[in-house]
PDB file of C-alpha atoms and ligand atoms in Angstrom:
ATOM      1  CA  UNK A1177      11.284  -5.774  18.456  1.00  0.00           C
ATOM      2  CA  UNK A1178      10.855  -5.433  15.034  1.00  0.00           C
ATOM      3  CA  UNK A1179       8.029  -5.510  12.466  1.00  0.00           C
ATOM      4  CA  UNK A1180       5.617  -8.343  11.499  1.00  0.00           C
ATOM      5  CA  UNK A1181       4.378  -8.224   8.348  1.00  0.00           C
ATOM      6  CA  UNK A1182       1.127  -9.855   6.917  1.00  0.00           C
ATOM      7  CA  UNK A1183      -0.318  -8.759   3.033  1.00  0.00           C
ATOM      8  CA  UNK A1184      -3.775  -9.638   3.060  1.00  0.00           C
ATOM      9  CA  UNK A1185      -4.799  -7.304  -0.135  1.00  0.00           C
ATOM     10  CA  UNK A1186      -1.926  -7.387  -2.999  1.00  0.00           C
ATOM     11  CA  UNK A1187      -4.080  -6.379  -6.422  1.00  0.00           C
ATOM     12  CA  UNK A1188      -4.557  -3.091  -7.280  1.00  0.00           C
ATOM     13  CA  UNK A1189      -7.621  -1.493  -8.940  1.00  0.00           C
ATOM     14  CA  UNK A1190     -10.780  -3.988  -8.570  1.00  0.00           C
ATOM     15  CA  UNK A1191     -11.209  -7.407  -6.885  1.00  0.00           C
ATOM     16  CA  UNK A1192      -9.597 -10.217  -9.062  1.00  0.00           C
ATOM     17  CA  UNK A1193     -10.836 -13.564  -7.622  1.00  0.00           C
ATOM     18  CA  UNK A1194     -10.338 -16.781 -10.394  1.00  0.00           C
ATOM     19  CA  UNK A1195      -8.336 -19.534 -10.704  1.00  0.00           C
ATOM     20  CA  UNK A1196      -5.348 -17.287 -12.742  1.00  0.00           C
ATOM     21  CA  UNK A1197      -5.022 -15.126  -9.596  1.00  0.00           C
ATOM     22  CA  UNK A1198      -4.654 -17.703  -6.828  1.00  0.00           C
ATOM     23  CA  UNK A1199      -0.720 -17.798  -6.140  1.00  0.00           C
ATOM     24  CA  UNK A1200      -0.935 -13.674  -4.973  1.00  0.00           C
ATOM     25  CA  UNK A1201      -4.442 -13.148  -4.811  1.00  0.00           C
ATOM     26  CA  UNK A1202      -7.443 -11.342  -5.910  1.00  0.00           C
ATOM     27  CA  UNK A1203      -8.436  -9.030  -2.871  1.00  0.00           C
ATOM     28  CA  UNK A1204      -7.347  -4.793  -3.023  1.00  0.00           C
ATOM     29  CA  UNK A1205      -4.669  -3.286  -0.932  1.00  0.00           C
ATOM     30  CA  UNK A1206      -4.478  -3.941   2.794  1.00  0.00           C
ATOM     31  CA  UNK A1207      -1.280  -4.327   4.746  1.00  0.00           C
ATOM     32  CA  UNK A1208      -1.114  -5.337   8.202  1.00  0.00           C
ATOM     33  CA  UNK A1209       1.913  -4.586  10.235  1.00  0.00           C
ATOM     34  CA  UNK A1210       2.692  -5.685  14.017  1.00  0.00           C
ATOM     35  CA  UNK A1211       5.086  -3.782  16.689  1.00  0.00           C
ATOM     36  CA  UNK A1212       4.806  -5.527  19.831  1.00  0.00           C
ATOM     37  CA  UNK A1213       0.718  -4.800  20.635  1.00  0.00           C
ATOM     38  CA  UNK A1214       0.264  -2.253  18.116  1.00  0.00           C
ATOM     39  CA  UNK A1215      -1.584  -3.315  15.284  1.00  0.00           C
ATOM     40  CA  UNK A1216      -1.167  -0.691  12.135  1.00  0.00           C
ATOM     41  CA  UNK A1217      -3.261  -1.154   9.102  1.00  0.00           C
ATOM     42  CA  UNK A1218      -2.125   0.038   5.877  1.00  0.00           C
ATOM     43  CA  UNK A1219      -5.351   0.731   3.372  1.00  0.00           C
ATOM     44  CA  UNK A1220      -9.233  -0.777   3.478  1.00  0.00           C
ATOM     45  CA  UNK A1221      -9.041  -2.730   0.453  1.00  0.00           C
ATOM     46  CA  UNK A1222     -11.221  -5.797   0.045  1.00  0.00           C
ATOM     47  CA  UNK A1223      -8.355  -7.983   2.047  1.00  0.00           C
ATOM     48  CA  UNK A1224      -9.196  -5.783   5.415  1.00  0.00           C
ATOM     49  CA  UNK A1225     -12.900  -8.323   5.388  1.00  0.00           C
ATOM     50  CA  UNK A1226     -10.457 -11.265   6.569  1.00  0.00           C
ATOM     51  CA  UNK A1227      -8.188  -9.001   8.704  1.00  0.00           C
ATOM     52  CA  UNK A1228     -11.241  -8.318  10.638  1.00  0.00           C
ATOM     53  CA  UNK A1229     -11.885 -11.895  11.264  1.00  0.00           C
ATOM     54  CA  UNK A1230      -8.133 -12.504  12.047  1.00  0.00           C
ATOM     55  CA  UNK A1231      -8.169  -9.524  14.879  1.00  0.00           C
ATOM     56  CA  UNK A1232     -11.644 -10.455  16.113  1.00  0.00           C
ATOM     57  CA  UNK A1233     -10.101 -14.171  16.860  1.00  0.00           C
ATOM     58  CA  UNK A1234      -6.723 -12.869  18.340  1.00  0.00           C
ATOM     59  CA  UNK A1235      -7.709 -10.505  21.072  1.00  0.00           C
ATOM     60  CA  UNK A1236     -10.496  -8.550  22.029  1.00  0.00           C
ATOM     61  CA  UNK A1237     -10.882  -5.347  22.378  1.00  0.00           C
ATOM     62  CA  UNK A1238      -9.776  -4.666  18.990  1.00  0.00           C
ATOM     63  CA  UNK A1239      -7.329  -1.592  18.994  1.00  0.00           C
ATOM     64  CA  UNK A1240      -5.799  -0.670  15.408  1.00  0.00           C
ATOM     65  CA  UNK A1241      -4.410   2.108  13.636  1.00  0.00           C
ATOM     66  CA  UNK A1242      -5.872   2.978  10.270  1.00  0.00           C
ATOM     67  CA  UNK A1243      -3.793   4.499   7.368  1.00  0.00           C
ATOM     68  CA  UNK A1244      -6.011   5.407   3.937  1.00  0.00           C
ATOM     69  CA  UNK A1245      -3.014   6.218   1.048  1.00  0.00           C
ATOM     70  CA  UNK A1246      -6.537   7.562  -0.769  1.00  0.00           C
ATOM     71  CA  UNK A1247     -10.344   7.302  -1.117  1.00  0.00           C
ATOM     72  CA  UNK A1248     -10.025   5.235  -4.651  1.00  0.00           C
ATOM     73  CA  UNK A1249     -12.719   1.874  -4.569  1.00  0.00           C
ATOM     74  CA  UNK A1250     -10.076  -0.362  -4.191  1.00  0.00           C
ATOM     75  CA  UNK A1251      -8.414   1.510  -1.068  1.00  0.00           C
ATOM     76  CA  UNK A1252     -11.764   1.720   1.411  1.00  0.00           C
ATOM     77  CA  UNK A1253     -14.292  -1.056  -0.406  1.00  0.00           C
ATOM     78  CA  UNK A1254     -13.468  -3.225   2.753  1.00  0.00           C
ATOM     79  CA  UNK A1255     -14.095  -1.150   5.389  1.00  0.00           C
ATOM     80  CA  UNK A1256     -17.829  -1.689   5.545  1.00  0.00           C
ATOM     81  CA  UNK A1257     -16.840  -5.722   6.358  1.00  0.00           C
ATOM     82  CA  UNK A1258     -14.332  -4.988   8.787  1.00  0.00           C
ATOM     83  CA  UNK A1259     -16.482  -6.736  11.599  1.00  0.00           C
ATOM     84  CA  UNK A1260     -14.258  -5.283  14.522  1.00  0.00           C
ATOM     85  CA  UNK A1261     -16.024  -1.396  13.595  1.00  0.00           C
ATOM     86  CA  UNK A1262     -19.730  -3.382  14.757  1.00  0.00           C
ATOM     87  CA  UNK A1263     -18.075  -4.275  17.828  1.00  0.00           C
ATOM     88  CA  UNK A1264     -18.610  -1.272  20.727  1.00  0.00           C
ATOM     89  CA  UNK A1265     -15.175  -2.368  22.715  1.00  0.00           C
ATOM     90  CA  UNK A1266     -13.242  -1.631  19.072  1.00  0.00           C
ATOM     91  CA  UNK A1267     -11.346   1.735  19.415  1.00  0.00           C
ATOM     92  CA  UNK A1268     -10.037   2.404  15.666  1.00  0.00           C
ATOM     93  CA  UNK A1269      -7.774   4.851  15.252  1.00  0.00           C
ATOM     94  CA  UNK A1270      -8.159   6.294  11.555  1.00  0.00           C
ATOM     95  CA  UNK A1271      -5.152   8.583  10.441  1.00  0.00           C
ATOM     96  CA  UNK A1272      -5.271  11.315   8.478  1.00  0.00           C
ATOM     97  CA  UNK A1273      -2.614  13.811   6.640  1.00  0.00           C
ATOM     98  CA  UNK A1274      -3.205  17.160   7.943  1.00  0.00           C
ATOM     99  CA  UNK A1275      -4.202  19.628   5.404  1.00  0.00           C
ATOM    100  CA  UNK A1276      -4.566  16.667   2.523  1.00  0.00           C
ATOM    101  CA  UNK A1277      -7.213  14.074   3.488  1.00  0.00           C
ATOM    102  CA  UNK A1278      -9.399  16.802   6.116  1.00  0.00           C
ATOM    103  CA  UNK A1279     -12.559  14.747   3.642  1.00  0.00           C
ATOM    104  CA  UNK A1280     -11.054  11.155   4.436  1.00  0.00           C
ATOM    105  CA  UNK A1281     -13.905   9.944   6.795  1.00  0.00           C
ATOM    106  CA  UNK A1282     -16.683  11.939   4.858  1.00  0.00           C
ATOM    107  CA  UNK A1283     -15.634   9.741   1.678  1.00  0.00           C
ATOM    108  CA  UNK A1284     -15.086   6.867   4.056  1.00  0.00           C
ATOM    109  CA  UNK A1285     -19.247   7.091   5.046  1.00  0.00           C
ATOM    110  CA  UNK A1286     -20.054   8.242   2.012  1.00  0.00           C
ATOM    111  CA  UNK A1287     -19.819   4.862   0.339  1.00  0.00           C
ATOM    112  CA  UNK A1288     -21.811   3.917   3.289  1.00  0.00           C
ATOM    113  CA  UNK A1289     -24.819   5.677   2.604  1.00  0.00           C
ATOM    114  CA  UNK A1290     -28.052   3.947   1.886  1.00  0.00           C
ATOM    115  CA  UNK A1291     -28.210   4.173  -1.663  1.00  0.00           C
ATOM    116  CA  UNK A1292     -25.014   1.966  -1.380  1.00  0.00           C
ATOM    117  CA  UNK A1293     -25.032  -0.388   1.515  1.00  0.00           C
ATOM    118  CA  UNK A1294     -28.225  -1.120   3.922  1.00  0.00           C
ATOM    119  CA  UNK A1295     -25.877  -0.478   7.525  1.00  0.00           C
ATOM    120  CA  UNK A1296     -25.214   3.799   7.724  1.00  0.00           C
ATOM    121  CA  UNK A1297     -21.653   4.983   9.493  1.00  0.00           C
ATOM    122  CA  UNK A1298     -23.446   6.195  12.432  1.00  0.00           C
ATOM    123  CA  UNK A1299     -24.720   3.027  13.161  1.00  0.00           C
ATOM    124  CA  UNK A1300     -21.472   1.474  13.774  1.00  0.00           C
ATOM    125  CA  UNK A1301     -20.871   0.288  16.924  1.00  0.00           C
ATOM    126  CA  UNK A1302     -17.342   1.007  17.379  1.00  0.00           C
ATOM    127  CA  UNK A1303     -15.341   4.160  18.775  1.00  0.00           C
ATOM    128  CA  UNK A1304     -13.876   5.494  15.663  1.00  0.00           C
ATOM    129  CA  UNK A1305     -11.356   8.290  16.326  1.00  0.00           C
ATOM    130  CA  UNK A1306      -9.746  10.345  13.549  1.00  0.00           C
ATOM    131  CA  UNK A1307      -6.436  11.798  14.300  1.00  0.00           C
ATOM    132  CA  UNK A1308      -4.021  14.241  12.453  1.00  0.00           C
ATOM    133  CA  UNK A1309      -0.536  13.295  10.742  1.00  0.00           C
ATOM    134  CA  UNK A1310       1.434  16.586  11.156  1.00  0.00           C
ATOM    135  CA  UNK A1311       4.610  17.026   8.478  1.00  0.00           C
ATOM    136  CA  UNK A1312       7.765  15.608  10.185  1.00  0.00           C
ATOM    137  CA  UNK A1313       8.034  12.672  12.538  1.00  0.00           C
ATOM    138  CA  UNK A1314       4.244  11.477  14.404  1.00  0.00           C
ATOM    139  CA  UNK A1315       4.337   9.199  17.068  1.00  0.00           C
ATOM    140  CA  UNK A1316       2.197   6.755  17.266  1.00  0.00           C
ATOM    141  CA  UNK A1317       2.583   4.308  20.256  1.00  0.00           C
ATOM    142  CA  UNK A1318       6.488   2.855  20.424  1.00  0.00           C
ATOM    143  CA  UNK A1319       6.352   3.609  15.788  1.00  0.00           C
ATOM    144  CA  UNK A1320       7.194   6.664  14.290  1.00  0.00           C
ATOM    145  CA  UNK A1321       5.372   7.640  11.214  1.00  0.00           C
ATOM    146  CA  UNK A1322       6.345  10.177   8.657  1.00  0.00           C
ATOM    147  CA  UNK A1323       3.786  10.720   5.238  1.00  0.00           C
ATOM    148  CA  UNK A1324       4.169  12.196   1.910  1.00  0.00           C
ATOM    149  CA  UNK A1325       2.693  13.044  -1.075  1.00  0.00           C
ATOM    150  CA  UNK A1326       3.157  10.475  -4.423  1.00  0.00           C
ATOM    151  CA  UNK A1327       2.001  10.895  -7.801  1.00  0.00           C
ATOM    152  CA  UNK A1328      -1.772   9.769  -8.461  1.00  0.00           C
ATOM    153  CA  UNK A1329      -4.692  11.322  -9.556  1.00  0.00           C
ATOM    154  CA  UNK A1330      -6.861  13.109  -7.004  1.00  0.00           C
ATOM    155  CA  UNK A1331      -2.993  12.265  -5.042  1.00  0.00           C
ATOM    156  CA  UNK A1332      -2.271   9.254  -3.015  1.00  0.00           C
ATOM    157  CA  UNK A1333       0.087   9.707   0.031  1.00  0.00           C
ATOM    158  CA  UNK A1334       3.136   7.158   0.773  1.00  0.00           C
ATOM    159  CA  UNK A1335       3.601   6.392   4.848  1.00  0.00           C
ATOM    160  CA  UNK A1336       7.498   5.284   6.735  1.00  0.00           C
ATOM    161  CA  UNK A1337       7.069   3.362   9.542  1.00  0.00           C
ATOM    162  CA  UNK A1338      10.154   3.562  12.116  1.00  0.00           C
ATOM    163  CA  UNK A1339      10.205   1.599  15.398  1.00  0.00           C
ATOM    164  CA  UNK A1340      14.469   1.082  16.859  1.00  0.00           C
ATOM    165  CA  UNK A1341      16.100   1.670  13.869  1.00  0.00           C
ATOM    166  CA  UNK A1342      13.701  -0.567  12.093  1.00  0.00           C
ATOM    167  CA  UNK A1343      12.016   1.387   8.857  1.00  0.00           C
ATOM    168  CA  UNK A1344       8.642  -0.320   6.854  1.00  0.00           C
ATOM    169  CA  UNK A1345       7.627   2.071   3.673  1.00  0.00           C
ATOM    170  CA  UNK A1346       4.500   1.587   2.150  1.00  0.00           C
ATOM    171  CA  UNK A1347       3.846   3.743  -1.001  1.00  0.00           C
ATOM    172  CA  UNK A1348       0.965   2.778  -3.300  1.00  0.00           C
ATOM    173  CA  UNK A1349      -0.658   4.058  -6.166  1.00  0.00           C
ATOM    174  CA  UNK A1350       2.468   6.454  -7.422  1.00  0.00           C
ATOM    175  CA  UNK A1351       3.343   7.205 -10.635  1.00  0.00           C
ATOM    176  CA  UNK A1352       7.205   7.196 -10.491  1.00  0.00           C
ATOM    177  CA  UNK A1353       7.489   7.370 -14.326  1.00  0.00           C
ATOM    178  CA  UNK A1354       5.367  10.983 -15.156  1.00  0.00           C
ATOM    179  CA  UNK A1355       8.515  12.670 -13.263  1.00  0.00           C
ATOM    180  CA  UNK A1356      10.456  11.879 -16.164  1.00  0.00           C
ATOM    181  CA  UNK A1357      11.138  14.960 -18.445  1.00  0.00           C
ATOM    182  CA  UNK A1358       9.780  12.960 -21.556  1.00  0.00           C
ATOM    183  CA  UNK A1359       8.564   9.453 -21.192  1.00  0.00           C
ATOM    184  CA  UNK A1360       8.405   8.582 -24.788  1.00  0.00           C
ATOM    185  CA  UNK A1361      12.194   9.204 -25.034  1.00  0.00           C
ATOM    186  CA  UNK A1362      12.758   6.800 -21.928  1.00  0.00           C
ATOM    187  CA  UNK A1363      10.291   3.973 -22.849  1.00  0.00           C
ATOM    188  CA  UNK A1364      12.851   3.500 -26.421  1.00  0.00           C
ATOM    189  CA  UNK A1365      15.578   2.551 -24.067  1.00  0.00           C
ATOM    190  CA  UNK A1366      14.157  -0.182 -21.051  1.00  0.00           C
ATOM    191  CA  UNK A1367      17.604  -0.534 -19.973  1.00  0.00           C
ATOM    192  CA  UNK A1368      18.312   3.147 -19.517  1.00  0.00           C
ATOM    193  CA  UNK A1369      18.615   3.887 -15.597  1.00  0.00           C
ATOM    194  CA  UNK A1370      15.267   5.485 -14.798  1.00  0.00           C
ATOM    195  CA  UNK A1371      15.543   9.031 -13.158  1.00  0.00           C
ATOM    196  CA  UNK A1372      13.421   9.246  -9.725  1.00  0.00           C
ATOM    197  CA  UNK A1373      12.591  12.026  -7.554  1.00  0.00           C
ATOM    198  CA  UNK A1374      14.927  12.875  -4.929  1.00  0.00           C
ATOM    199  CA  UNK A1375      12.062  13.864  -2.609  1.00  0.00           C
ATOM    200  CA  UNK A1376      11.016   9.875  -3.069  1.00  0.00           C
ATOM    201  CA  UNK A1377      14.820   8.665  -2.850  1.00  0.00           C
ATOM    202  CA  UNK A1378      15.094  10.029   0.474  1.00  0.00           C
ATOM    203  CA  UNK A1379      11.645   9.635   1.577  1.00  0.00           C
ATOM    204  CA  UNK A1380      12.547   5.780   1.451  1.00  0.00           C
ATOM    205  CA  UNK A1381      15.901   5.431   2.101  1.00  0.00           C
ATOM    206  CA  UNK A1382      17.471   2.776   3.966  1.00  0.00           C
ATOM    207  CA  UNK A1383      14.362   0.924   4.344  1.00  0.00           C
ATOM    208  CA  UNK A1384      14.806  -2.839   5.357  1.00  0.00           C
ATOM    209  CA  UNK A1385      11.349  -3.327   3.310  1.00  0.00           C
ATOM    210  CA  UNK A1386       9.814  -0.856   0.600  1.00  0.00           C
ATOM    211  CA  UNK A1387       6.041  -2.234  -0.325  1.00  0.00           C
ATOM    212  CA  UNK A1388       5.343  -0.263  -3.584  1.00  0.00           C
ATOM    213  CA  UNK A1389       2.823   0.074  -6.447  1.00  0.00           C
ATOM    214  CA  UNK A1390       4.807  -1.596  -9.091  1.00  0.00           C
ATOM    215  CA  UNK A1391       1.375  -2.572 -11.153  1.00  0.00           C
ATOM    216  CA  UNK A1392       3.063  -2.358 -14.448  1.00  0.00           C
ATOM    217  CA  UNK A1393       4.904  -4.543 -16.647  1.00  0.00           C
ATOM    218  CA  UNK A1394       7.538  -2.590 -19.696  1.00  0.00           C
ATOM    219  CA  UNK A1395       4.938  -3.114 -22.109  1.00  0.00           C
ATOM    220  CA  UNK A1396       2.280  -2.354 -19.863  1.00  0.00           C
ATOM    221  CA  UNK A1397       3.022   1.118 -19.251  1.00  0.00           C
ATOM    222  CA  UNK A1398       2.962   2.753 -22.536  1.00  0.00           C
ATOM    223  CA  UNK A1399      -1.149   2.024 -22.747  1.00  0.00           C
ATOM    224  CA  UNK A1400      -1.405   3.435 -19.176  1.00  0.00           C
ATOM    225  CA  UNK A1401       0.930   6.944 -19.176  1.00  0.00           C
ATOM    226  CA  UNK A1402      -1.130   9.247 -16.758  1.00  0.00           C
ATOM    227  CA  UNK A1403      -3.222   6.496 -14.868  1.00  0.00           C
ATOM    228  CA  UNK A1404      -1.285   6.795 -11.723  1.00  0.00           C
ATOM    229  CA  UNK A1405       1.065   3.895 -11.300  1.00  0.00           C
ATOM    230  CA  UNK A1406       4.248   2.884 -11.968  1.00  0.00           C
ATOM    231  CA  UNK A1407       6.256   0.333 -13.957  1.00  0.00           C
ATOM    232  CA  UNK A1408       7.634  -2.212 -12.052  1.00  0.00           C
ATOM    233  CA  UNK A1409      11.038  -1.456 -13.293  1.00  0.00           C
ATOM    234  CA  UNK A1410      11.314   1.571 -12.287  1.00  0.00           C
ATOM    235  CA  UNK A1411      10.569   1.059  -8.764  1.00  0.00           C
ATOM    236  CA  UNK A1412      13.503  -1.375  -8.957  1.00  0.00           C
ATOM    237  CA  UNK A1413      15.823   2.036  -9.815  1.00  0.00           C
ATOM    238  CA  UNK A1414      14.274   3.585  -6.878  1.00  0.00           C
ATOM    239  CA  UNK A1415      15.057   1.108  -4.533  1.00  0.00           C
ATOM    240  CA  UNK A1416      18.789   0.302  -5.561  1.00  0.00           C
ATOM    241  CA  UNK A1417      19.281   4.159  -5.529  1.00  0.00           C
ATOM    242  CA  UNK A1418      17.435   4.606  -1.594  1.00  0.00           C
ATOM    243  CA  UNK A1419      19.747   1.197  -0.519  1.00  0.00           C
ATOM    244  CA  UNK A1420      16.277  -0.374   0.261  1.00  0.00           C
ATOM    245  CA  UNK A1421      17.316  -3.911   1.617  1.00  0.00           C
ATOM    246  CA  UNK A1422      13.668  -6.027   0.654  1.00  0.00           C
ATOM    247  CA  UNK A1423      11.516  -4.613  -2.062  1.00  0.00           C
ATOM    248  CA  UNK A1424       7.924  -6.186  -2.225  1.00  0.00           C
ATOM    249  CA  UNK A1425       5.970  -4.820  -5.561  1.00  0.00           C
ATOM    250  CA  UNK A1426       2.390  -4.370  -4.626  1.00  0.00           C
ATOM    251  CA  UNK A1427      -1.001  -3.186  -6.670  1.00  0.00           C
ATOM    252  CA  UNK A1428      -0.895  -5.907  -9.532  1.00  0.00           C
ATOM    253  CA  UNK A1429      -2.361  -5.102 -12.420  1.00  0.00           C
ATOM    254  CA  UNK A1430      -6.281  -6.607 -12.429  1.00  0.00           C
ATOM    255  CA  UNK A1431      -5.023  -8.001 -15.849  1.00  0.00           C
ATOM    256  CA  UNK A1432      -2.354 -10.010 -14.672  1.00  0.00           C
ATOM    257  CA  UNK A1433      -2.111 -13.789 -13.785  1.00  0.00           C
ATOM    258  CA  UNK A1434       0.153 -15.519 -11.573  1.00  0.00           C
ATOM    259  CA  UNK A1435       2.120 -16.331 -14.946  1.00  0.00           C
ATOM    260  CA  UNK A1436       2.242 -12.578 -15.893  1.00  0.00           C
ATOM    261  CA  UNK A1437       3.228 -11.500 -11.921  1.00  0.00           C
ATOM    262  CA  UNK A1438       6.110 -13.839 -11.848  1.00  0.00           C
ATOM    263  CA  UNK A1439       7.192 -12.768 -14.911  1.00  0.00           C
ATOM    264  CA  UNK A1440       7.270  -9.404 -13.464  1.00  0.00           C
ATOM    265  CA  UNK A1441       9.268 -10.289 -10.548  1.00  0.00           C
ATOM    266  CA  UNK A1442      11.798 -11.894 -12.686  1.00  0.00           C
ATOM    267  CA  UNK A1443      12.668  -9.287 -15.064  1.00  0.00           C
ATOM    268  CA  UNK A1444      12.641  -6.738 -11.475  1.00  0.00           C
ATOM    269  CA  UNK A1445      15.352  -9.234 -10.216  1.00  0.00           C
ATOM    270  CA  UNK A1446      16.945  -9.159 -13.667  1.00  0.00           C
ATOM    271  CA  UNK A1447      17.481  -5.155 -13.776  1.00  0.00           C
ATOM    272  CA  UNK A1448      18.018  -5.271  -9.741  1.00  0.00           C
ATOM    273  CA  UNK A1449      21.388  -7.588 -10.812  1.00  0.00           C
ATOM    274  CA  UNK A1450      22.590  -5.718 -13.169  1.00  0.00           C
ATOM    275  CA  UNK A1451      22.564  -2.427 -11.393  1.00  0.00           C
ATOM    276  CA  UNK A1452      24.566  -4.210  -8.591  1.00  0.00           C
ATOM    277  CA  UNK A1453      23.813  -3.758  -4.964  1.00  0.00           C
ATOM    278  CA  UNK A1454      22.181  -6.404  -2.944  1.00  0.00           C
ATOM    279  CA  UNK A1455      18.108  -5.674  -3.153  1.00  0.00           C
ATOM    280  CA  UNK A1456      15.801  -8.437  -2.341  1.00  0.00           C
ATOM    281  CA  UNK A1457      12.802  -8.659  -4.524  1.00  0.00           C
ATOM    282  CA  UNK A1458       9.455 -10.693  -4.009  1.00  0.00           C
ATOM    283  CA  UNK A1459       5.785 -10.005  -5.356  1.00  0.00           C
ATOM    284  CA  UNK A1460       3.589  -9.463  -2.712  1.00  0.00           C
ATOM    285  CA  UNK A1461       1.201 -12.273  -2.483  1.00  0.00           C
ATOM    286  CA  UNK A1462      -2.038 -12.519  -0.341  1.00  0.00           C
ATOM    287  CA  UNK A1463      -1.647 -14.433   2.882  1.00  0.00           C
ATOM    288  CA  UNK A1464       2.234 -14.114   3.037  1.00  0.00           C
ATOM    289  CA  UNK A1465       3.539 -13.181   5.905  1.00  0.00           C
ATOM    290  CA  UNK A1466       7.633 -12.098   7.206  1.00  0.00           C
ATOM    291  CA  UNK A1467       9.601 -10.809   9.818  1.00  0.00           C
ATOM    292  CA  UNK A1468      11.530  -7.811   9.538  1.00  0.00           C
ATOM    293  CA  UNK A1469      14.182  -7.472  12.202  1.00  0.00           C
TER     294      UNK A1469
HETATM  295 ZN1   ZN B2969      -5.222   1.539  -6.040  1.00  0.00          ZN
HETATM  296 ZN1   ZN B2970      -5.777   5.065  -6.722  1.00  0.00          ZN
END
């Protein structure tokens, strides 16, 4: 059956809307993806507002599975205009890690409260149901989902989708680059190979698409060492090394045009060549949507 894809949230850290960021958006992290009738939803970023619409206008009741990588502003600031959660026949499923997001729906009404926005959690209409993501394989309707831990402050956590030998990673806000032993040493050599955990390696191995923070550009990085994300190029290294077939880099900078993101993506497809191996490479762009078979 396969995987349908749809980004409707590419930048990372704060809404970007403007004429620079048109081509691949301005709205935070949210990923939809499709099996059959099971609707998962990667992160409440400011693109879940128009997701809502979309699911209100394609079936009703709305029945979705919601998975938070992290409580950071630009991971939950859409949830409160999600308009399915107002509707009583919505059943949302919202998925968290066992023993490392147990305060997931208290931060998720927290920005709710009335110092912040005039409609409280308790007053939405919907049947919101929080479930537990055990280590190891969790079914989840016809998809298997596994979770782990990446590298961001206050942590982030990475989810693998499987559904018949069909494998979607998403794994934002991770900081691939602090696992190096010294970073200063690597940044004096771009076209070094980058080291990357083994943990991550396997963790995304084989997937026929990898959608990862790759918010930085070479020069980029060196201002932002400790912030929680990861160069774009070093991503690249990841993937070749996991035999990842598509590769879409996700959580653009707010600094970055559609000049500066193509850019990206071109030097990505640069290194990607010259370490051999056949990865695809695209930047993930607001409103695109693919198959994966
Ligand atoms: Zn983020
Ligand atoms: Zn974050």
């Amino acid at each position: 059956m396969g995987f349908s894809v749809t980004f409707w949230g590419t930048r990372g850290s704060i809404p970007t809307p403007g004429t620079s960021t048109q081509k691949f958006g301005g709205d935070t992290s949210c990923v939809e993806l499709r099996v059959g009738e099971t609707v998962l939803i990667c992160d409440a970023g400011t693109g879940l507002r128009k997701l809502g619409v979309e699911l209100m206008r394609r079936s009703s009741p709305v029945v979705a599975h919601l998975f938070l990588s992290h409580p950071h502003w630009d991971h939950i600031q859409g949830f409160p205009f999600f308009a399915p959660v107002y509707t009583p026949t919505t059943l949302l499923h919202v998925h968290c890690v066992a023993d490392g997001q147990e305060r997931l729906r208290d931060l998720l009404s927290g920005q709710m409260k009335g110092d912040y926005f005039p409609v409280q959690f308790s007053d939405l209409g919907a049947r919101i149901e929080q479930r537990d993501l055990l280590p190891g394989p969790n079914p989840i309707d016809e998809v298997t989902v596994r979770t782990m831990r990446l590298e961001h402050p206050g942590t982030s956590f990475g989810f693998a989708f499987e559904h018949e030998g069909v494998k979607v990673v998403y794994a934002t806000d991770n900081e691939i680059d602090l696992t190096f032993p010294d970073p200063d040493q690597v940044q004096n050599d771009l076209e070094a190979p980058r080291p990357v955990p083994e943990a991550l390696v396997d963790f995304v191995r084989g997937a026929d698409l990898l959608i990862a923070d790759g918010q930085y550009t070479d020069e980029e990085y060196p201002e932002k060492i400790g912030w929680g994300h990861a160069r774009a190029t070093t991503l690249v290294d990841l993937a070749v090394r996991a035999a990842v077939k598509q590769l879409a880099i996700f959580h653009h900078d707010p600094m970055q045009s559609d000049e500066l993101v193509e850019a990206k993506v071109e030097t990505c497809l640069a290194r990607a060549r010259r370490l051999g191996g056949k990865l695809e490479i695209f930047g993930a762009r607001e409103g695109f949507e693919l198959r994966i078979d």
